[in-house]
XYZ file of C-alpha atoms in Angstrom:
745
model
C -19.197 -20.748 -4.149
C -18.806 -24.294 -5.393
C -15.430 -25.980 -5.493
C -14.171 -27.939 -8.450
C -12.340 -31.242 -8.538
C -12.223 -31.669 -12.310
C -9.430 -33.220 -14.282
C -9.641 -31.371 -17.552
C -9.954 -27.797 -18.588
C -13.231 -28.527 -20.381
C -14.570 -30.235 -17.340
C -13.353 -27.303 -15.262
C -15.310 -24.813 -17.336
C -18.335 -27.041 -17.411
C -18.232 -27.953 -13.797
C -20.946 -25.591 -12.807
C -23.725 -28.013 -13.563
C -21.994 -30.879 -11.804
C -20.828 -29.235 -8.660
C -24.017 -28.213 -7.011
C -24.174 -24.523 -7.786
C -27.748 -23.302 -7.621
C -27.831 -21.954 -11.144
C -26.087 -23.407 -14.144
C -23.559 -21.397 -16.064
C -20.011 -20.546 -16.888
C -17.044 -20.198 -14.588
C -13.652 -18.874 -15.495
C -10.404 -18.458 -13.658
C -8.288 -15.493 -14.677
C -5.270 -17.435 -13.591
C -6.100 -20.131 -16.105
C -5.337 -17.681 -18.845
C -2.224 -16.140 -17.421
C -0.636 -19.255 -16.003
C -2.273 -21.930 -18.042
C 0.126 -24.755 -17.331
C 0.117 -24.152 -13.602
C -3.657 -24.125 -13.530
C -3.723 -27.365 -15.481
C -1.500 -28.905 -12.840
C -3.721 -27.633 -10.059
C -6.899 -28.927 -11.619
C -5.423 -32.342 -12.212
C -4.866 -32.853 -8.516
C -8.227 -33.944 -7.106
C -7.423 -32.629 -3.634
C -7.038 -29.114 -4.972
C -9.948 -26.718 -5.084
C -10.124 -24.283 -7.939
C -11.319 -20.848 -6.935
C -12.666 -18.887 -9.822
C -12.866 -15.289 -10.925
C -16.094 -15.197 -12.904
C -19.394 -17.043 -12.818
C -22.162 -16.461 -15.341
C -25.416 -17.799 -13.986
C -28.448 -18.938 -15.931
C -30.302 -16.323 -13.887
C -28.345 -13.720 -15.893
C -26.294 -12.653 -12.873
C -22.549 -12.332 -13.421
C -20.537 -12.863 -10.250
C -16.989 -11.538 -10.195
C -14.575 -12.268 -7.366
C -12.364 -9.410 -6.197
C -9.030 -11.050 -5.496
C -7.289 -8.017 -3.925
C -8.156 -6.632 -0.494
C -10.378 -3.609 0.062
C -9.189 -1.079 2.625
C -10.873 2.023 1.286
C -8.871 2.386 -1.913
C -11.695 1.072 -4.128
C -9.998 -1.980 -5.593
C -12.999 -4.192 -4.869
C -14.826 -2.106 -7.447
C -12.070 -1.160 -9.902
C -10.782 -4.583 -10.889
C -14.174 -6.349 -11.235
C -15.278 -3.307 -13.236
C -12.461 -3.963 -15.715
C -13.636 -7.574 -16.123
C -17.234 -6.460 -16.597
C -16.278 -3.858 -19.173
C -14.207 -6.212 -21.279
C -16.862 -8.972 -21.209
C -19.668 -6.476 -21.993
C -21.526 -7.198 -18.762
C -24.228 -4.854 -17.527
C -22.985 -3.589 -14.150
C -26.560 -3.649 -12.865
C -26.466 -7.432 -13.246
C -23.018 -7.883 -11.731
C -22.422 -9.108 -8.189
C -18.962 -8.649 -6.655
C -17.690 -11.073 -4.029
C -14.546 -10.787 -1.942
C -12.224 -13.714 -2.622
C -10.668 -15.605 0.300
C -6.945 -16.104 0.518
C -5.977 -18.820 -1.942
C -3.076 -19.236 -4.398
C -5.459 -19.984 -7.275
C -6.214 -16.254 -7.304
C -2.579 -15.458 -7.973
C -0.833 -12.777 -5.948
C -3.298 -11.297 -3.457
C -0.877 -9.104 -1.533
C -2.487 -5.697 -1.656
C 0.296 -3.179 -1.227
C 2.746 -1.009 -3.094
C 0.091 0.614 -5.313
C 0.337 -2.512 -7.444
C -3.207 -3.864 -7.678
C -4.472 -2.090 -10.787
C -1.010 -1.759 -12.293
C -0.301 -5.486 -12.217
C -3.841 -6.854 -12.629
C -5.296 -4.528 -15.259
C -4.391 -6.632 -18.292
C -5.060 -9.883 -16.458
C -8.583 -8.734 -15.670
C -9.066 -7.640 -19.274
C -7.962 -11.099 -20.422
C -10.515 -12.694 -18.106
C -13.272 -10.461 -19.440
C -12.309 -10.893 -23.078
C -12.168 -14.671 -22.646
C -15.648 -14.865 -21.169
C -16.989 -12.594 -23.908
C -15.491 -14.800 -26.616
C -16.850 -17.984 -25.029
C -20.343 -16.498 -24.866
C -20.098 -15.404 -28.495
C -18.932 -18.881 -29.531
C -21.839 -20.427 -27.665
C -24.266 -18.169 -29.484
C -22.693 -19.060 -32.827
C -23.174 -22.756 -32.062
C -26.808 -22.281 -31.077
C -27.627 -20.174 -34.125
C -25.334 -22.245 -36.394
C -23.758 -19.091 -37.804
C -20.229 -17.783 -38.214
C -18.665 -16.374 -35.071
C -18.185 -13.065 -36.851
C -21.967 -12.635 -36.882
C -22.164 -12.700 -33.094
C -21.259 -9.753 -30.904
C -21.608 -9.283 -27.173
C -23.383 -6.085 -26.225
C -24.406 -5.135 -22.702
C -25.138 -8.527 -21.177
C -26.381 -10.226 -24.303
C -25.020 -11.557 -27.599
C -26.593 -10.117 -30.727
C -26.956 -11.874 -34.083
C -25.712 -9.145 -36.387
C -27.536 -10.638 -39.365
C -30.992 -11.041 -37.823
C -30.904 -8.657 -34.878
C -32.067 -11.368 -32.517
C -30.211 -11.861 -29.248
C -29.574 -14.217 -26.358
C -28.803 -12.994 -22.863
C -25.682 -14.051 -21.014
C -27.942 -16.147 -18.800
C -29.422 -17.877 -21.870
C -25.896 -18.741 -23.014
C -24.346 -19.704 -19.686
C -24.823 -23.488 -19.938
C -23.698 -23.673 -23.557
C -20.697 -21.435 -22.922
C -19.603 -23.711 -20.092
C -18.790 -26.373 -22.712
C -16.493 -24.050 -24.691
C -12.737 -24.306 -24.175
C -11.038 -21.371 -22.518
C -9.537 -19.447 -25.444
C -5.840 -18.846 -25.876
C -4.666 -15.314 -25.198
C -3.699 -15.099 -28.852
C -7.386 -15.587 -29.792
C -8.582 -12.667 -27.726
C -9.644 -9.345 -29.153
C -9.655 -6.476 -26.705
C -11.999 -3.535 -26.812
C -10.666 -0.214 -27.974
C -10.538 2.622 -25.472
C -13.417 4.318 -27.275
C -15.639 1.305 -26.616
C -15.124 1.182 -22.852
C -18.341 1.460 -20.876
C -16.795 1.742 -17.414
C -12.997 2.024 -17.689
C -12.098 5.677 -17.471
C -15.608 6.537 -16.350
C -16.276 4.422 -13.286
C -19.275 2.988 -11.471
C -20.548 3.395 -7.923
C -18.325 1.645 -5.399
C -19.798 -1.731 -4.484
C -19.500 -1.006 -0.749
C -20.501 2.643 -0.942
C -24.049 2.330 0.393
C -23.228 0.031 3.335
C -20.246 2.234 4.190
C -22.202 5.484 4.307
C -25.180 3.906 6.092
C -23.034 2.174 8.699
C -24.032 -1.272 7.482
C -20.600 -2.290 6.194
C -19.060 -5.129 8.167
C -15.393 -4.710 9.025
C -13.307 -7.336 10.780
C -14.043 -5.734 14.121
C -17.803 -6.036 13.452
C -17.891 -9.772 12.734
C -19.910 -11.880 15.164
C -19.975 -15.670 15.527
C -22.128 -17.771 17.837
C -20.461 -18.416 21.208
C -17.682 -15.980 20.311
C -15.395 -14.614 23.024
C -13.429 -11.351 22.965
C -9.698 -11.145 23.626
C -7.274 -8.310 24.298
C -3.569 -8.809 24.940
C -1.255 -7.211 27.463
C 1.979 -7.041 25.482
C 5.350 -6.447 27.129
C 6.216 -2.736 27.292
C 9.257 -3.277 25.086
C 9.509 -5.724 22.232
C 11.564 -8.744 23.212
C 10.844 -8.440 26.946
C 9.715 -11.651 28.663
C 7.090 -12.235 31.311
C 8.804 -12.693 34.694
C 5.837 -12.842 37.059
C 2.098 -12.921 36.522
C -0.642 -12.497 39.085
C -3.973 -12.877 37.317
C -6.069 -13.452 40.445
C -7.889 -10.139 40.214
C -8.296 -10.412 36.452
C -10.006 -13.780 36.725
C -12.490 -12.309 39.216
C -13.686 -9.653 36.752
C -17.252 -10.613 35.763
C -17.256 -11.976 32.226
C -13.596 -12.997 32.103
C -13.317 -16.554 30.766
C -9.631 -17.362 30.665
C -6.091 -15.976 30.747
C -3.717 -17.204 28.021
C 0.016 -16.554 27.909
C 1.328 -16.187 24.381
C 4.781 -17.604 23.551
C 7.901 -15.453 23.571
C 8.536 -13.314 20.511
C 10.809 -15.066 18.070
C 13.431 -12.905 16.318
C 13.773 -11.815 13.629
C 10.340 -10.398 14.342
C 8.893 -11.063 10.873
C 5.142 -11.684 11.237
C 5.581 -13.613 14.469
C 3.011 -12.914 17.174
C 4.195 -10.751 20.013
C 4.624 -12.249 23.453
C 2.004 -11.268 26.014
C -0.922 -12.214 28.233
C -4.338 -12.489 26.587
C -7.482 -11.863 28.585
C -10.454 -13.697 27.083
C -13.920 -12.594 28.092
C -17.573 -12.701 27.161
C -17.462 -9.064 26.022
C -15.015 -6.299 25.196
C -15.539 -4.355 28.414
C -14.795 -7.359 30.584
C -11.690 -8.163 28.540
C -10.377 -4.618 28.950
C -11.138 -4.531 32.671
C -9.500 -7.924 33.073
C -6.389 -6.681 31.325
C -6.225 -3.697 33.643
C -6.381 -6.046 36.641
C -3.377 -8.107 35.519
C -0.214 -7.769 37.567
C 2.731 -8.475 35.250
C 6.451 -7.897 35.557
C 8.705 -8.091 32.535
C 12.371 -8.487 31.752
C 14.220 -5.860 29.779
C 13.446 -5.726 26.090
C 15.592 -6.393 23.061
C 16.397 -2.702 22.474
C 16.791 -1.446 26.050
C 19.736 0.738 25.102
C 17.876 2.317 22.221
C 16.586 5.906 22.340
C 15.339 7.531 19.170
C 16.883 10.939 19.929
C 20.254 9.388 20.706
C 20.034 7.267 17.574
C 19.195 10.358 15.558
C 22.284 12.144 16.776
C 24.441 9.081 16.166
C 23.154 8.732 12.601
C 23.744 12.430 11.989
C 27.335 12.183 13.181
C 27.949 9.304 10.805
C 26.730 11.410 7.909
C 29.698 13.732 8.407
C 31.896 11.001 6.952
C 31.916 9.339 3.571
C 29.635 6.326 3.519
C 29.188 3.269 1.343
C 28.676 4.347 -2.271
C 25.492 3.034 -3.818
C 25.563 5.140 -6.987
C 28.388 7.117 -8.573
C 28.337 9.171 -11.769
C 31.352 11.183 -12.863
C 33.922 12.345 -10.303
C 32.158 14.145 -7.444
C 35.296 14.372 -5.282
C 37.110 16.279 -8.010
C 34.089 18.543 -8.455
C 34.028 19.421 -4.752
C 37.759 20.186 -4.831
C 37.084 22.722 -7.592
C 33.983 24.190 -5.929
C 33.727 27.936 -5.438
C 31.111 27.348 -2.741
C 29.269 24.440 -1.149
C 25.629 24.308 -0.048
C 24.764 21.630 2.478
C 21.835 20.673 4.665
C 20.590 17.845 6.903
C 17.019 16.503 6.898
C 15.315 14.505 9.648
C 12.168 12.421 9.822
C 11.071 10.637 13.022
C 9.529 7.213 13.441
C 5.948 7.161 12.130
C 2.995 4.903 12.922
C 0.318 3.741 10.485
C -2.674 4.540 12.729
C -5.526 3.232 10.559
C -8.986 4.185 11.829
C -9.761 0.497 12.431
C -7.010 -1.004 14.622
C -5.980 -4.607 13.858
C -8.733 -7.151 14.513
C -9.293 -10.792 13.617
C -11.878 -13.463 14.368
C -10.503 -16.997 14.661
C -12.216 -20.360 14.936
C -10.123 -23.490 15.552
C -11.852 -26.865 15.248
C -9.560 -29.856 15.525
C -6.710 -29.260 13.103
C -8.674 -26.737 11.050
C -8.678 -22.977 11.490
C -10.919 -20.355 9.929
C -10.057 -16.673 10.119
C -11.952 -13.498 9.292
C -9.075 -11.089 9.118
C -8.428 -7.454 8.279
C -5.382 -8.398 6.276
C -3.679 -7.092 3.161
C -1.828 -10.378 2.784
C -4.240 -13.313 3.213
C -2.073 -15.991 1.643
C 0.834 -15.263 3.950
C -1.502 -15.228 6.963
C -2.741 -18.626 5.866
C 0.769 -20.047 5.651
C 1.892 -18.421 8.892
C -1.089 -19.695 10.883
C -0.732 -23.191 9.422
C 2.860 -23.267 10.594
C 2.032 -21.952 14.070
C -0.791 -24.466 14.537
C 1.325 -27.261 13.077
C -1.217 -28.131 10.443
C -1.255 -28.274 6.660
C -2.047 -25.275 4.523
C -5.426 -26.397 3.261
C -6.657 -26.725 6.851
C -6.505 -22.936 7.204
C -9.099 -20.664 5.604
C -8.582 -16.914 5.548
C -11.658 -14.850 4.776
C -10.677 -11.308 3.881
C -12.682 -8.750 5.809
C -13.298 -5.171 4.801
C -10.583 -3.015 6.346
C -10.978 0.417 7.879
C -7.626 1.531 6.510
C -4.366 -0.344 6.319
C -1.529 1.821 4.921
C 0.770 -1.201 5.029
C 0.195 -2.132 8.704
C -2.179 -4.934 7.831
C 0.238 -6.517 5.394
C 1.772 -7.989 8.562
C -0.344 -10.731 10.052
C 1.087 -10.920 13.574
C -2.299 -10.095 15.097
C -3.987 -12.789 12.986
C -1.522 -15.334 14.341
C -2.259 -14.169 17.895
C -5.978 -14.701 17.337
C -5.435 -18.245 16.067
C -3.280 -19.172 19.067
C -5.808 -17.760 21.543
C -8.766 -19.463 19.835
C -6.954 -22.786 19.942
C -6.189 -22.322 23.638
C -9.762 -21.537 24.727
C -11.569 -23.905 22.350
C -14.172 -21.458 21.099
C -14.309 -18.718 18.481
C -12.412 -15.609 19.528
C -12.342 -12.058 18.250
C -8.976 -10.476 18.993
C -9.141 -6.702 19.250
C -6.115 -4.463 19.366
C -7.047 -1.255 21.172
C -5.793 2.048 19.801
C -3.049 1.999 22.437
C -1.886 -1.421 21.247
C -1.802 -0.261 17.653
C 0.256 2.871 18.375
C 2.684 1.153 20.790
C 3.319 -2.106 18.914
C 3.336 -1.116 15.263
C 5.810 -1.908 12.508
C 7.072 1.690 12.282
C 8.271 3.765 9.408
C 11.962 4.217 10.175
C 13.429 7.440 11.503
C 15.887 8.804 8.986
C 18.747 11.241 8.696
C 20.025 12.554 5.384
C 22.774 14.964 4.423
C 22.929 16.707 1.052
C 25.854 18.690 -0.381
C 26.086 20.591 -3.676
C 29.264 22.052 -5.133
C 28.785 25.336 -7.049
C 31.226 27.033 -9.377
C 31.772 30.787 -9.400
C 28.754 31.227 -11.682
C 26.623 29.189 -9.253
C 26.361 26.247 -11.616
C 26.020 22.885 -9.869
C 29.195 20.943 -10.601
C 28.956 18.208 -7.955
C 26.400 16.509 -5.723
C 26.704 14.158 -2.748
C 23.783 12.777 -0.759
C 23.975 10.511 2.283
C 21.313 8.533 4.092
C 21.113 6.621 7.380
C 17.981 4.848 8.527
C 17.102 1.371 9.828
C 16.026 -1.032 7.134
C 12.718 -2.859 6.827
C 14.837 -5.894 6.114
C 16.017 -5.804 9.736
C 12.557 -7.048 10.680
C 13.262 -10.169 8.648
C 17.039 -10.465 9.153
C 18.443 -9.123 12.406
C 21.933 -8.798 10.920
C 20.820 -6.053 8.490
C 21.973 -2.632 9.745
C 21.571 -0.268 6.784
C 19.109 0.612 4.042
C 18.765 -1.976 1.299
C 18.944 -1.381 -2.479
C 15.185 -1.944 -2.678
C 14.639 0.922 -0.246
C 17.261 3.246 -1.697
C 15.803 2.939 -5.170
C 12.696 4.666 -3.861
C 13.874 8.159 -4.770
C 17.475 8.066 -3.490
C 19.588 6.186 -6.005
C 16.824 6.881 -8.529
C 17.134 10.660 -8.190
C 16.337 12.195 -11.588
C 18.336 15.387 -11.116
C 20.717 15.838 -14.025
C 24.060 16.375 -12.279
C 27.211 15.174 -14.009
C 29.215 14.400 -10.870
C 26.913 12.591 -8.468
C 27.341 10.200 -5.576
C 24.790 8.584 -3.258
C 26.034 7.001 -0.039
C 24.442 4.964 2.715
C 25.473 4.676 6.364
C 24.918 2.160 9.111
C 21.715 2.589 11.159
C 20.622 0.089 13.788
C 17.004 -0.902 14.346
C 15.241 0.134 17.569
C 11.738 -1.219 17.000
C 9.966 -3.348 14.397
C 10.316 -1.564 11.027
C 7.715 -2.003 8.306
C 6.181 -0.673 5.146
C 4.119 2.477 5.523
C 2.263 4.052 2.628
C 4.902 5.348 0.156
C 7.636 3.703 2.267
C 11.102 5.232 1.743
C 9.882 7.667 -0.893
C 8.777 9.751 2.115
C 12.218 10.664 3.421
C 13.886 10.724 0.017
C 11.324 13.059 -1.551
C 11.528 15.336 1.495
C 15.292 15.759 1.262
C 15.440 15.886 -2.545
C 12.796 18.576 -2.908
C 13.791 20.668 0.098
C 17.412 20.723 -1.004
C 16.407 21.657 -4.554
C 14.440 24.565 -3.097
C 17.382 25.664 -0.964
C 19.626 25.576 -3.995
C 17.153 27.666 -5.961
C 17.463 30.527 -3.475
C 21.221 30.039 -3.217
C 21.468 30.349 -6.983
C 19.013 33.229 -7.244
C 16.442 31.288 -9.232
C 12.657 30.900 -8.997
C 12.027 27.525 -7.222
C 9.739 25.789 -9.737
C 11.876 26.904 -12.672
C 14.961 25.768 -10.817
C 13.386 22.351 -10.206
C 12.709 21.974 -13.926
C 16.264 23.012 -14.742
C 17.654 20.569 -12.197
C 15.768 17.698 -13.843
C 17.294 18.786 -17.116
C 16.450 17.901 -20.680
C 13.513 15.705 -21.623
C 14.865 12.175 -21.825
C 14.296 8.504 -21.111
C 16.620 7.746 -18.221
C 18.650 4.575 -18.521
C 18.309 2.489 -15.319
C 21.962 1.577 -15.759
C 22.862 5.252 -15.393
C 20.952 5.288 -12.120
C 22.654 1.994 -11.255
C 19.327 0.391 -10.352
C 19.556 -2.316 -13.002
C 17.524 -5.363 -12.068
C 15.244 -3.282 -9.863
C 13.347 -1.539 -12.614
C 10.572 -2.803 -14.888
C 11.468 -1.843 -18.434
C 7.789 -1.793 -19.347
C 7.670 1.561 -17.573
C 10.493 3.741 -18.958
C 11.528 6.648 -16.741
C 10.505 9.737 -18.692
C 11.622 13.099 -17.321
C 9.261 14.899 -19.712
C 6.328 13.421 -17.789
C 7.796 14.587 -14.483
C 8.394 18.087 -15.821
C 4.882 18.260 -17.233
C 3.220 17.625 -13.866
C 5.391 20.365 -12.349
C 4.390 22.881 -15.014
C 0.730 21.963 -14.705
C 0.640 22.149 -10.922
C 2.182 25.607 -11.064
C -0.522 26.652 -13.509
C -3.258 24.993 -11.472
C -2.210 26.704 -8.263
C -1.787 30.204 -9.629
C 1.093 30.324 -7.183
C 2.257 33.789 -8.135
C -0.358 35.683 -6.137
C -0.093 35.579 -2.332
C -0.541 38.013 0.503
C 1.818 38.770 3.355
C 2.593 35.734 5.541
C 1.384 33.439 2.774
C 3.628 31.305 0.595
C 3.490 28.606 -2.056
C 5.841 25.657 -2.188
C 6.265 23.125 -4.980
C 7.629 19.574 -4.883
C 7.585 16.657 -7.322
C 8.457 13.002 -7.184
C 8.678 9.879 -9.337
C 7.088 7.028 -7.394
C 5.715 3.572 -8.258
C 6.247 4.399 -11.962
C 4.012 7.478 -11.664
C 4.798 11.172 -11.694
C 3.294 13.627 -9.249
C 3.703 17.279 -8.343
C 2.189 19.070 -5.362
C 1.846 22.810 -4.767
C 0.871 23.913 -1.272
C -0.134 27.309 0.032
C 0.464 28.050 3.708
C -0.317 30.918 6.028
C 1.902 31.690 9.022
C 0.341 34.021 11.530
C 1.725 34.633 15.048
C 3.549 31.330 15.032
C 0.559 29.344 13.798
C 0.922 27.347 10.587
C -2.201 26.805 8.471
C -2.381 24.798 5.271
C -4.715 26.778 3.039
C -4.701 24.914 -0.261
C -3.052 21.899 -1.880
C -2.988 21.346 -5.648
C -1.943 18.005 -7.106
C -1.197 17.002 -10.691
C -0.479 13.321 -11.266
C 0.441 11.248 -14.286
C -0.488 7.663 -13.395
C -1.018 6.422 -16.931
C -4.547 5.421 -17.810
C -7.005 6.183 -15.017
C -9.354 3.221 -14.621
C -11.790 4.650 -12.069
C -11.560 8.471 -11.933
C -13.572 8.929 -8.753
C -11.552 6.302 -6.884
C -8.374 7.821 -8.224
C -9.311 11.298 -7.071
C -10.274 9.956 -3.641
C -6.927 8.210 -3.333
C -5.027 11.385 -4.168
C -7.103 13.398 -1.683
C -6.544 10.722 0.950
C -2.825 10.722 0.202
C -2.655 14.479 0.754
C -4.391 14.153 4.126
C -2.162 11.207 5.052
C 0.949 13.170 4.027
C -0.141 16.269 5.930
C -0.878 14.212 9.050
C 2.627 12.934 9.435
C 4.286 16.096 8.100
C 2.483 18.370 10.533
C 1.899 16.117 13.523
C 3.462 12.641 13.319
C 6.274 11.674 15.688
C 6.961 8.430 17.500
C 9.618 8.546 20.215
C 11.430 5.490 21.526
C 12.987 5.402 25.007
C 14.745 2.291 26.307
C 13.213 0.371 23.443
C 9.686 1.432 24.432
C 7.366 3.597 22.358
C 6.322 6.707 24.261
C 3.113 7.603 22.403
C -0.064 5.624 22.919
C -3.135 7.206 21.343
C -4.438 10.130 19.303
C -3.824 12.566 22.162
C -0.067 12.272 21.615
C -0.032 10.854 18.062
C -2.719 13.008 16.412
C -3.961 12.855 12.845
C -5.190 15.749 10.747
C -8.637 16.944 11.820
C -11.345 18.122 9.476
C -10.919 21.764 10.499
C -7.199 21.509 9.649
C -7.806 20.036 6.215
C -7.178 22.415 3.304
C -8.945 22.705 -0.009
C -7.510 20.012 -2.271
C -7.582 20.313 -6.047
C -6.603 17.321 -8.160
C -5.868 16.997 -11.852
C -4.764 13.899 -13.778
C -2.771 13.943 -16.973
C -4.914 12.405 -19.714
C -2.921 9.375 -20.807
C -3.160 6.074 -22.637
C 0.034 4.794 -21.033
C -0.467 1.613 -18.944
C -1.919 2.235 -15.474
C 0.773 2.761 -12.843
C 0.760 3.225 -9.089
C -1.737 5.664 -7.645
C -2.408 5.200 -3.931
C 1.043 6.239 -2.790
C 2.188 8.667 -5.448
C 0.886 11.880 -3.873
C 2.174 11.256 -0.348
C 5.934 11.954 -0.830
C 5.734 15.491 -2.310
C 3.359 16.808 0.382
C 5.827 17.380 3.235
C 8.509 19.103 1.112
C 5.901 21.279 -0.583
C 4.860 22.503 2.877
C 8.482 23.076 3.936
C 9.157 25.056 0.780
C 5.965 27.062 1.249
C 6.977 27.888 4.825
C 10.243 29.293 3.559
C 8.460 31.317 0.898
C 6.086 32.726 3.517
C 8.525 33.352 6.340
C 12.126 32.830 5.290
C 12.318 30.065 7.908
C 13.898 26.859 6.604
C 12.496 23.741 8.336
C 14.503 20.568 7.815
C 13.024 18.428 10.557
C 9.569 16.857 10.740
C 6.989 17.184 12.090
C 6.247 20.874 11.629
C 4.481 20.982 14.993
C 7.957 21.111 16.542
C 8.292 24.592 15.043
C 4.750 26.009 14.793
C 1.346 25.812 16.366
C -0.808 23.724 14.079
């Protein structure tokens, strides 16, 4: 794509014919509409390069740049589809390109289920702007009123004469039209959408299913070497001795490069280690095996996950730091006729995407080009520039297709490693993390301990509620002094609990880090939803109530919940009011969808629901327990995620979330001993296999509310729905994950 160095907005739009692009036409930056003044500043600095969202070519091809990163969730299709719909483009004449990492595309961090939620209206503004500019161009050519011109499926029609001009015919003329103000735009009604709510084929579908898709690990450059890294067994350990004599004798090995010591806080810093660079992957792996390294003790030598778990649990016996208080829970517990209490445990979890981290790096002089499987290209760009001691615009980050990410690839430590190795050997290098590297050196989902207590009166009414949590914080990865969960983590289902209890207190306890902690799909909603829903189920039986009905009663009356009541003020977007009626509706519908009343002996249904990333989701799971073997027979999901932009993508994300949630609930457990991760591959950190996968039925609430998060919303209720189903089937209450500790899977 051509770069622009224009000084005015008009020149910017018209630059296509002056900047060497093969076909003339119109270009438009979505950011120019949203952040007009900032774009003006950018374009008035000749050294800046404007990267654009849309190009209309005189060949009638519309090119749309996908600014978010594709890792299987379909965003490379969904967001360009919104642009195409609003501008009335014919999808058959649309080409989608993956944007590189660059601030002119706005926020490109692809995480938190935010892509469609935060970009939906921005993409509509881009599309509506282009449509209006094409219509204005047609009006000029025909010398008619604008009202007589209407864009329809890749052309603009003269409503008076019926004649038309294609988008390609209008591209040059439209390039001279000013970008309209947002206030000038008219958006299509929902009834006029061609693609939104209906969908189109995923742009990468054919290459994916035919094996032609190119992921980061597939990229090849001329004269490219392959590198693998021997990392220290424990994070923070330092290389004491190195004998690489045998490694250098392995045929194909080119060089041995020692990476600098890990800098704490860990952040996105590359890990210390010894890189073996070779002509091919096999030689690199064999060279790594031939290394003789000795290491110092690591940063967390005294840390053992089981010992930490017990220490956290002991702390939960005492009152912790209050992070939300409603009413007078202490007084309620003093008046209690009985108290129900339970502890819930979740171990460390790894991301384990099918494609482990991989990056290709090319360093030439003070310039670096990366082809990276990253969810965060702009941060990788900045991080690599700093490490190589060069300026930002000397680093280019091309975003490669990712074979899964789940939050792991939002950290660019492996990209930084690749850049350092490529600089050291003076030729392009593909860094490959083997599966063992990925499992042993992840940014893990934190182990957690939680304790819940409910005070009941003599009529078994809930009169008081206390919940306590202890788990290492993600913030500890960025600030080593942090030793307890942060408000941003607690708001993910802990302080934001929607149970209607008058006397309520949430407390947090100290919990030290033992490994690098990071975001994993659904983040802290995982442990909070598990405890919330399991405890609600326990209370239902304690109170003699049917579980789903009890859950509805616990949520209470339909209402808009004031964030101030939840004491999460400043951490909630008021554009998305918290509506308990929407949460209760998904519960009722999932019960109806599952037909959960009819089961045979040893079978049981369990229900759980959660409010997550401004969406509402309920899951009903049917299990079978037979001779100590646990089978998941069926999972039903009902989700309210506002307007569904791409139904097929949305359904796939929910199905994927169920499989992801079942994987860690049934099988996932990372152990840490002396600061070292015990597991190393799928033999001891397995994922759900196809023959273990249940039938999954998905239903979305039909809604015209703004789109909200989707990719993560179904993960949190999965594990508690299984736990509750196990109790219904067997009377056995499981409060500790994974379930493989208690059953054959």
